[in-house]
PDB file of C-alpha atoms in Angstrom:
ATOM      1  CA  MET A  30      15.736   3.575  14.362  1.00  0.00           C
ATOM      2  CA  MET A  31      13.054   6.034  14.505  1.00  0.00           C
ATOM      3  CA  ALA A  32      14.030   9.551  14.328  1.00  0.00           C
ATOM      4  CA  THR A  33      12.154  12.936  14.320  1.00  0.00           C
ATOM      5  CA  ASP A  34      12.710  16.024  12.096  1.00  0.00           C
ATOM      6  CA  THR A  35      15.172  17.890  14.424  1.00  0.00           C
ATOM      7  CA  ALA A  36      14.141  21.171  13.021  1.00  0.00           C
ATOM      8  CA  SER A  37      10.856  21.079  14.844  1.00  0.00           C
ATOM      9  CA  THR A  38      10.462  22.555  18.100  1.00  0.00           C
ATOM     10  CA  ALA A  39       6.778  21.750  18.455  1.00  0.00           C
ATOM     11  CA  PRO A  40       5.375  19.075  21.027  1.00  0.00           C
ATOM     12  CA  PRO A  41       5.309  16.189  21.060  1.00  0.00           C
ATOM     13  CA  THR A  42       8.952  15.383  20.316  1.00  0.00           C
ATOM     14  CA  ALA A  43       9.371  11.719  19.560  1.00  0.00           C
ATOM     15  CA  HIS A  44      13.043  11.389  20.157  1.00  0.00           C
ATOM     16  CA  GLY A  45      12.803   8.372  22.551  1.00  0.00           C
ATOM     17  CA  TRP A  46      11.875   5.080  21.303  1.00  0.00           C
ATOM     18  CA  GLY A  47       9.428   3.610  18.467  1.00  0.00           C
ATOM     19  CA  ILE A  48       8.675   0.334  17.179  1.00  0.00           C
ATOM     20  CA  SER A  49       6.380  -1.478  14.380  1.00  0.00           C
ATOM     21  CA  LEU A  50       4.406  -4.048  15.936  1.00  0.00           C
ATOM     22  CA  THR A  51       4.373  -6.795  13.240  1.00  0.00           C
ATOM     23  CA  THR A  52       6.076  -9.931  14.721  1.00  0.00           C
ATOM     24  CA  ASP A  53       5.592 -11.878  18.000  1.00  0.00           C
ATOM     25  CA  ARG A  54       8.916 -10.596  18.909  1.00  0.00           C
ATOM     26  CA  ASP A  55       8.017  -7.076  18.308  1.00  0.00           C
ATOM     27  CA  TRP A  56       4.999  -7.425  20.812  1.00  0.00           C
ATOM     28  CA  THR A  57       7.200  -9.087  23.455  1.00  0.00           C
ATOM     29  CA  GLN A  58       9.894  -6.500  23.226  1.00  0.00           C
ATOM     30  CA  ALA A  59       7.454  -3.501  23.179  1.00  0.00           C
ATOM     31  CA  THR A  60       6.529  -4.121  26.670  1.00  0.00           C
ATOM     32  CA  THR A  61      10.120  -3.662  27.917  1.00  0.00           C
ATOM     33  CA  ILE A  62      11.064  -0.537  25.913  1.00  0.00           C
ATOM     34  CA  GLU A  63      11.114   2.599  28.007  1.00  0.00           C
ATOM     35  CA  PRO A  64      10.131   5.107  27.056  1.00  0.00           C
ATOM     36  CA  LEU A  65       8.000   3.909  24.127  1.00  0.00           C
ATOM     37  CA  ILE A  66       6.812   7.160  22.476  1.00  0.00           C
ATOM     38  CA  LEU A  67       5.424   5.851  19.042  1.00  0.00           C
ATOM     39  CA  ALA A  68       4.176   2.509  18.151  1.00  0.00           C
ATOM     40  CA  ARG A  69       2.573   1.471  14.710  1.00  0.00           C
ATOM     41  CA  THR A  70       0.588  -1.783  13.887  1.00  0.00           C
ATOM     42  CA  ARG A  71      -2.004  -3.264  11.599  1.00  0.00           C
ATOM     43  CA  MET A  72      -5.508  -4.104  11.978  1.00  0.00           C
ATOM     44  CA  ASP A  73      -7.589  -6.331  10.108  1.00  0.00           C
ATOM     45  CA  VAL A  74     -11.155  -4.584   9.532  1.00  0.00           C
ATOM     46  CA  ALA A  75     -12.762  -7.954   8.431  1.00  0.00           C
ATOM     47  CA  LEU A  76     -12.322  -9.421  11.855  1.00  0.00           C
ATOM     48  CA  PRO A  77     -14.809  -8.966  14.659  1.00  0.00           C
ATOM     49  CA  GLU A  78     -12.542  -7.962  17.541  1.00  0.00           C
ATOM     50  CA  PRO A  79      -9.061  -6.109  17.699  1.00  0.00           C
ATOM     51  CA  ASP A  80      -6.095  -8.325  18.193  1.00  0.00           C
ATOM     52  CA  THR A  81      -5.817  -9.201  22.099  1.00  0.00           C
ATOM     53  CA  ARG A  82      -2.269  -8.393  22.026  1.00  0.00           C
ATOM     54  CA  LEU A  83      -3.002  -4.747  21.064  1.00  0.00           C
ATOM     55  CA  LEU A  84      -5.381  -4.256  23.836  1.00  0.00           C
ATOM     56  CA  THR A  85      -3.071  -5.718  26.393  1.00  0.00           C
ATOM     57  CA  PHE A  86      -0.387  -3.633  25.068  1.00  0.00           C
ATOM     58  CA  LEU A  87      -2.238  -0.342  25.288  1.00  0.00           C
ATOM     59  CA  ASN A  88      -3.246  -1.255  29.023  1.00  0.00           C
ATOM     60  CA  GLN A  89       0.470  -1.738  29.690  1.00  0.00           C
ATOM     61  CA  LYS A  90       2.198   0.966  27.770  1.00  0.00           C
ATOM     62  CA  THR A  91      -0.013   4.214  27.595  1.00  0.00           C
ATOM     63  CA  ASP A  92       1.913   5.800  30.356  1.00  0.00           C
ATOM     64  CA  SER A  93       4.496   6.819  27.907  1.00  0.00           C
ATOM     65  CA  LEU A  94       3.039   6.240  24.597  1.00  0.00           C
ATOM     66  CA  LYS A  95       2.146   9.433  22.857  1.00  0.00           C
ATOM     67  CA  LEU A  96       1.024   8.021  19.386  1.00  0.00           C
ATOM     68  CA  LEU A  97      -0.304   4.750  18.273  1.00  0.00           C
ATOM     69  CA  GLU A  98      -0.447   4.793  14.425  1.00  0.00           C
ATOM     70  CA  LEU A  99      -2.967   2.072  12.778  1.00  0.00           C
ATOM     71  CA  GLU A 100      -2.635   0.689   9.282  1.00  0.00           C
ATOM     72  CA  LEU A 101      -6.140  -0.742   8.337  1.00  0.00           C
ATOM     73  CA  PHE A 102      -6.285  -3.508   6.051  1.00  0.00           C
ATOM     74  CA  SER A 103      -8.945  -6.295   5.290  1.00  0.00           C
ATOM     75  CA  THR A 104      -8.960 -10.084   4.377  1.00  0.00           C
ATOM     76  CA  GLY A 105     -12.671  -9.610   3.461  1.00  0.00           C
ATOM     77  CA  PRO A 106     -13.299 -10.992  -0.097  1.00  0.00           C
ATOM     78  CA  HIS A 107     -15.459  -7.878  -0.835  1.00  0.00           C
ATOM     79  CA  ASP A 108     -13.520  -5.068   0.699  1.00  0.00           C
ATOM     80  CA  LYS A 109     -11.755  -3.329  -1.885  1.00  0.00           C
ATOM     81  CA  PRO A 110      -9.503  -0.415  -1.294  1.00  0.00           C
ATOM     82  CA  SER A 111     -11.404   2.601   0.254  1.00  0.00           C
ATOM     83  CA  ALA A 112     -14.651   0.573  -0.185  1.00  0.00           C
ATOM     84  CA  THR A 113     -17.187   2.362   2.072  1.00  0.00           C
ATOM     85  CA  ARG A 114     -18.929  -0.988   3.026  1.00  0.00           C
ATOM     86  CA  ALA A 115     -16.338  -1.501   5.700  1.00  0.00           C
ATOM     87  CA  ASP A 116     -16.404   1.711   7.380  1.00  0.00           C
ATOM     88  CA  ALA A 117     -18.957   0.967  10.044  1.00  0.00           C
ATOM     89  CA  ARG A 118     -16.902  -2.242  10.796  1.00  0.00           C
ATOM     90  CA  ALA A 119     -13.604  -0.261  11.098  1.00  0.00           C
ATOM     91  CA  ALA A 120     -14.978   2.641  13.136  1.00  0.00           C
ATOM     92  CA  THR A 121     -16.305   0.063  15.840  1.00  0.00           C
ATOM     93  CA  LEU A 122     -12.714  -1.782  15.796  1.00  0.00           C
ATOM     94  CA  VAL A 123     -10.990   1.605  16.352  1.00  0.00           C
ATOM     95  CA  ARG A 124     -13.388   2.646  19.189  1.00  0.00           C
ATOM     96  CA  ARG A 125     -12.698  -0.568  21.117  1.00  0.00           C
ATOM     97  CA  LEU A 126      -9.124   0.918  21.377  1.00  0.00           C
ATOM     98  CA  ILE A 127     -10.142   4.229  22.840  1.00  0.00           C
ATOM     99  CA  PRO A 128     -10.735   3.367  26.485  1.00  0.00           C
ATOM    100  CA  PRO A 129      -7.347   2.082  27.406  1.00  0.00           C
ATOM    101  CA  VAL A 130      -5.744   5.255  25.888  1.00  0.00           C
ATOM    102  CA  VAL A 131      -8.090   7.663  27.451  1.00  0.00           C
ATOM    103  CA  PRO A 132      -6.217   8.065  30.938  1.00  0.00           C
ATOM    104  CA  ALA A 133      -2.936   9.020  29.422  1.00  0.00           C
ATOM    105  CA  LYS A 134      -4.463  10.782  26.231  1.00  0.00           C
ATOM    106  CA  THR A 135      -2.477   8.631  23.971  1.00  0.00           C
ATOM    107  CA  ARG A 136      -3.416   9.609  20.396  1.00  0.00           C
ATOM    108  CA  ILE A 137      -4.652   7.127  17.587  1.00  0.00           C
ATOM    109  CA  ALA A 138      -3.687   8.120  14.307  1.00  0.00           C
ATOM    110  CA  LEU A 139      -5.252   6.171  11.279  1.00  0.00           C
ATOM    111  CA  ARG A 140      -2.355   5.869   8.657  1.00  0.00           C
ATOM    112  CA  PRO A 141      -3.319   5.173   5.034  1.00  0.00           C
ATOM    113  CA  VAL A 142      -1.059   2.684   2.993  1.00  0.00           C
ATOM    114  CA  PRO A 143      -1.202   2.289  -0.714  1.00  0.00           C
ATOM    115  CA  CYS A 144      -2.979  -1.068  -1.483  1.00  0.00           C
ATOM    116  CA  HIS A 145      -4.510  -1.509   1.983  1.00  0.00           C
ATOM    117  CA  TRP A 146      -7.994  -1.172   2.595  1.00  0.00           C
ATOM    118  CA  LEU A 147      -7.356   2.252   3.864  1.00  0.00           C
ATOM    119  CA  CYS A 148      -5.153   3.747   1.267  1.00  0.00           C
ATOM    120  CA  VAL A 149      -5.704   7.311   0.988  1.00  0.00           C
ATOM    121  CA  PRO A 150      -6.027  10.383   3.136  1.00  0.00           C
ATOM    122  CA  GLN A 151      -9.473  11.322   2.112  1.00  0.00           C
ATOM    123  CA  HIS A 152     -10.784   8.015   3.244  1.00  0.00           C
ATOM    124  CA  ALA A 153      -8.824   8.114   6.477  1.00  0.00           C
ATOM    125  CA  MET A 154     -10.323  11.638   7.196  1.00  0.00           C
ATOM    126  CA  ARG A 155     -13.805  10.388   6.540  1.00  0.00           C
ATOM    127  CA  LEU A 156     -13.251   7.474   8.913  1.00  0.00           C
ATOM    128  CA  VAL A 157     -11.922   9.894  11.442  1.00  0.00           C
ATOM    129  CA  MET A 158     -15.019  12.035  11.237  1.00  0.00           C
ATOM    130  CA  ARG A 159     -17.401   8.867  11.586  1.00  0.00           C
ATOM    131  CA  ILE A 160     -15.280   7.505  14.831  1.00  0.00           C
ATOM    132  CA  ASN A 161     -15.555  11.192  16.217  1.00  0.00           C
ATOM    133  CA  HIS A 162     -13.345  11.117  19.249  1.00  0.00           C
ATOM    134  CA  PRO A 163     -10.929  13.967  20.095  1.00  0.00           C
ATOM    135  CA  LEU A 164      -7.941  11.353  20.446  1.00  0.00           C
ATOM    136  CA  VAL A 165      -8.490   9.925  17.020  1.00  0.00           C
ATOM    137  CA  GLY A 166      -6.794  11.489  13.958  1.00  0.00           C
ATOM    138  CA  LEU A 167      -4.469  10.452  11.175  1.00  0.00           C
ATOM    139  CA  SER A 168      -0.956  10.413   9.847  1.00  0.00           C
ATOM    140  CA  PHE A 169       0.061  11.783   6.574  1.00  0.00           C
ATOM    141  CA  ASP A 170       2.965   9.823   4.802  1.00  0.00           C
ATOM    142  CA  TYR A 171       4.627  12.405   2.393  1.00  0.00           C
ATOM    143  CA  GLY A 172       6.455   9.541   0.774  1.00  0.00           C
ATOM    144  CA  HIS A 173       3.428   8.032  -0.274  1.00  0.00           C
ATOM    145  CA  TRP A 174       1.950  11.221  -1.482  1.00  0.00           C
ATOM    146  CA  LEU A 175       4.905  11.916  -3.513  1.00  0.00           C
ATOM    147  CA  SER A 176       5.027   8.358  -5.099  1.00  0.00           C
ATOM    148  CA  ALA A 177       1.553   8.594  -6.001  1.00  0.00           C
ATOM    149  CA  GLY A 178       2.346  11.968  -8.242  1.00  0.00           C
ATOM    150  CA  ASP A 179      -0.866  13.810  -6.755  1.00  0.00           C
ATOM    151  CA  ASP A 180      -1.229  17.576  -6.779  1.00  0.00           C
ATOM    152  CA  GLY A 181      -2.840  19.998  -4.434  1.00  0.00           C
ATOM    153  CA  LEU A 182      -0.605  19.202  -1.130  1.00  0.00           C
ATOM    154  CA  GLU A 183      -1.869  22.646   0.269  1.00  0.00           C
ATOM    155  CA  VAL A 184      -5.490  21.477  -0.294  1.00  0.00           C
ATOM    156  CA  ILE A 185      -5.081  17.964   1.126  1.00  0.00           C
ATOM    157  CA  LEU A 186      -3.017  19.110   4.223  1.00  0.00           C
ATOM    158  CA  GLY A 187      -5.699  21.815   4.704  1.00  0.00           C
ATOM    159  CA  MET A 188      -8.459  19.381   4.853  1.00  0.00           C
ATOM    160  CA  LEU A 189      -6.555  16.953   7.181  1.00  0.00           C
ATOM    161  CA  MET A 190      -5.057  19.714   9.483  1.00  0.00           C
ATOM    162  CA  PRO A 191      -7.823  19.581  12.309  1.00  0.00           C
ATOM    163  CA  ARG A 192      -7.068  15.967  12.848  1.00  0.00           C
ATOM    164  CA  LEU A 193      -3.429  15.492  11.871  1.00  0.00           C
ATOM    165  CA  TRP A 194      -1.416  13.947  14.416  1.00  0.00           C
ATOM    166  CA  ASN A 195       1.843  13.014  12.519  1.00  0.00           C
ATOM    167  CA  VAL A 196       3.555  13.736   9.234  1.00  0.00           C
ATOM    168  CA  VAL A 197       6.083  10.918   8.106  1.00  0.00           C
ATOM    169  CA  ILE A 198       8.870  12.498   6.010  1.00  0.00           C
ATOM    170  CA  PRO A 199      10.996   9.671   4.682  1.00  0.00           C
ATOM    171  CA  ALA A 200      14.795  10.359   4.663  1.00  0.00           C
ATOM    172  CA  GLU A 201      15.020   9.854   0.937  1.00  0.00           C
ATOM    173  CA  VAL A 202      12.849  12.889   0.241  1.00  0.00           C
ATOM    174  CA  GLN A 203      14.669  15.587  -1.705  1.00  0.00           C
ATOM    175  CA  ALA A 204      15.448  18.842   0.055  1.00  0.00           C
ATOM    176  CA  LYS A 205      13.149  20.876  -2.515  1.00  0.00           C
ATOM    177  CA  ASP A 206      10.349  18.532  -1.701  1.00  0.00           C
ATOM    178  CA  ARG A 207      10.891  18.708   1.975  1.00  0.00           C
ATOM    179  CA  HIS A 208      11.071  22.457   1.897  1.00  0.00           C
ATOM    180  CA  MET A 209       7.820  22.642   0.113  1.00  0.00           C
ATOM    181  CA  LEU A 210       6.022  20.531   2.656  1.00  0.00           C
ATOM    182  CA  MET A 211       7.723  22.523   5.534  1.00  0.00           C
ATOM    183  CA  GLN A 212       6.148  25.811   4.075  1.00  0.00           C
ATOM    184  CA  VAL A 213       2.644  24.334   3.599  1.00  0.00           C
ATOM    185  CA  LEU A 214       2.706  22.906   7.351  1.00  0.00           C
ATOM    186  CA  CYS A 215       3.959  26.374   8.453  1.00  0.00           C
ATOM    187  CA  ARG A 216       1.158  28.155   6.644  1.00  0.00           C
ATOM    188  CA  HIS A 217      -1.257  25.863   8.342  1.00  0.00           C
ATOM    189  CA  GLY A 218      -0.031  26.081  11.786  1.00  0.00           C
ATOM    190  CA  TYR A 219       0.976  22.624  12.223  1.00  0.00           C
ATOM    191  CA  ASP A 220       2.402  21.877  15.580  1.00  0.00           C
ATOM    192  CA  GLY A 221       2.205  17.959  15.890  1.00  0.00           C
ATOM    193  CA  MET A 222       4.759  15.284  15.491  1.00  0.00           C
ATOM    194  CA  ARG A 223       7.037  14.849  12.516  1.00  0.00           C
ATOM    195  CA  THR A 224       8.794  11.302  12.243  1.00  0.00           C
ATOM    196  CA  ASN A 225      11.284  10.604   9.331  1.00  0.00           C
ATOM    197  CA  ASP A 226      11.362   7.100   9.420  1.00  0.00           C
ATOM    198  CA  PRO A 227       8.455   5.326   7.723  1.00  0.00           C
ATOM    199  CA  THR A 228       9.492   1.723   9.264  1.00  0.00           C
ATOM    200  CA  VAL A 229       9.529   2.965  12.946  1.00  0.00           C
ATOM    201  CA  ARG A 230      12.186   0.612  13.882  1.00  0.00           C
ATOM    202  CA  GLN A 231      13.785   0.233  17.415  1.00  0.00           C
ATOM    203  CA  ALA A 232      16.489   2.587  18.321  1.00  0.00           C
ATOM    204  CA  ALA A 233      20.164   1.043  18.207  1.00  0.00           C
ATOM    205  CA  GLY A 234      20.823  -0.889  21.112  1.00  0.00           C
ATOM    206  CA  ALA A 235      17.205  -2.102  21.628  1.00  0.00           C
ATOM    207  CA  ASP A 236      18.138  -5.811  21.148  1.00  0.00           C
TER     208      ASP A 236
END
C-alpha cells in the first residue's frame, strides 16, 4: 500500500492510489486504477526509445496522475553508475515523456537508486538541469541516504530543493532521523509530496 506522511498539509497529497510498473500485470492494472496519483517505473537509458507501454500509459492516465517517478538504469556495457557518457541519451529519453504529461501538468521525478546508472542525487540534479523543463525534477529517498551513511543532509537538500518533487521516507526510519529530516525540510520551505512506502504498492483491495 502506498501511503503519505499524514502530518503533511502541503499539496499534493497522495492519499489515493500508487503502483510500481514492473510487471505486465502492473501495466494492465494501472490503466483501471482510479484515481492513480503516483506511479513508478524503470527506464533503460541504453535503449533508443522509451517503452511504448509507458507512453501509452501516460496518454491514458495523466488526468489523475500527479507524479511519475523514473528509476534510470543501463544495460549498456560501458555505462557505469553515474557515468556522464550516457547523460545525453538519458535526457533525450526523458524529454520524450514530456509531451503527454503537459496537459495535466503531471510531474516527472528522477529517482536515484543505489547500483543503478542514476544512483546519487547529485547526478539526478545534473540531469534535471540538462533536461531543463519545469515539470522535470527529482525524488529523494531518505532511506537510501541514511544507508549510504552520507553527511550534509542540509546541504544536499538545499541543492535539490528547487526541483524536489517527492521525499520518500521509509516506514522503518527511526523517529530521531525522521525528526531531523522534517526540521531540514521545514527550514527550506519544502511543500512537495512525501511518501513513506518506497515500493509504491497498490492500496489494499486493488486486486
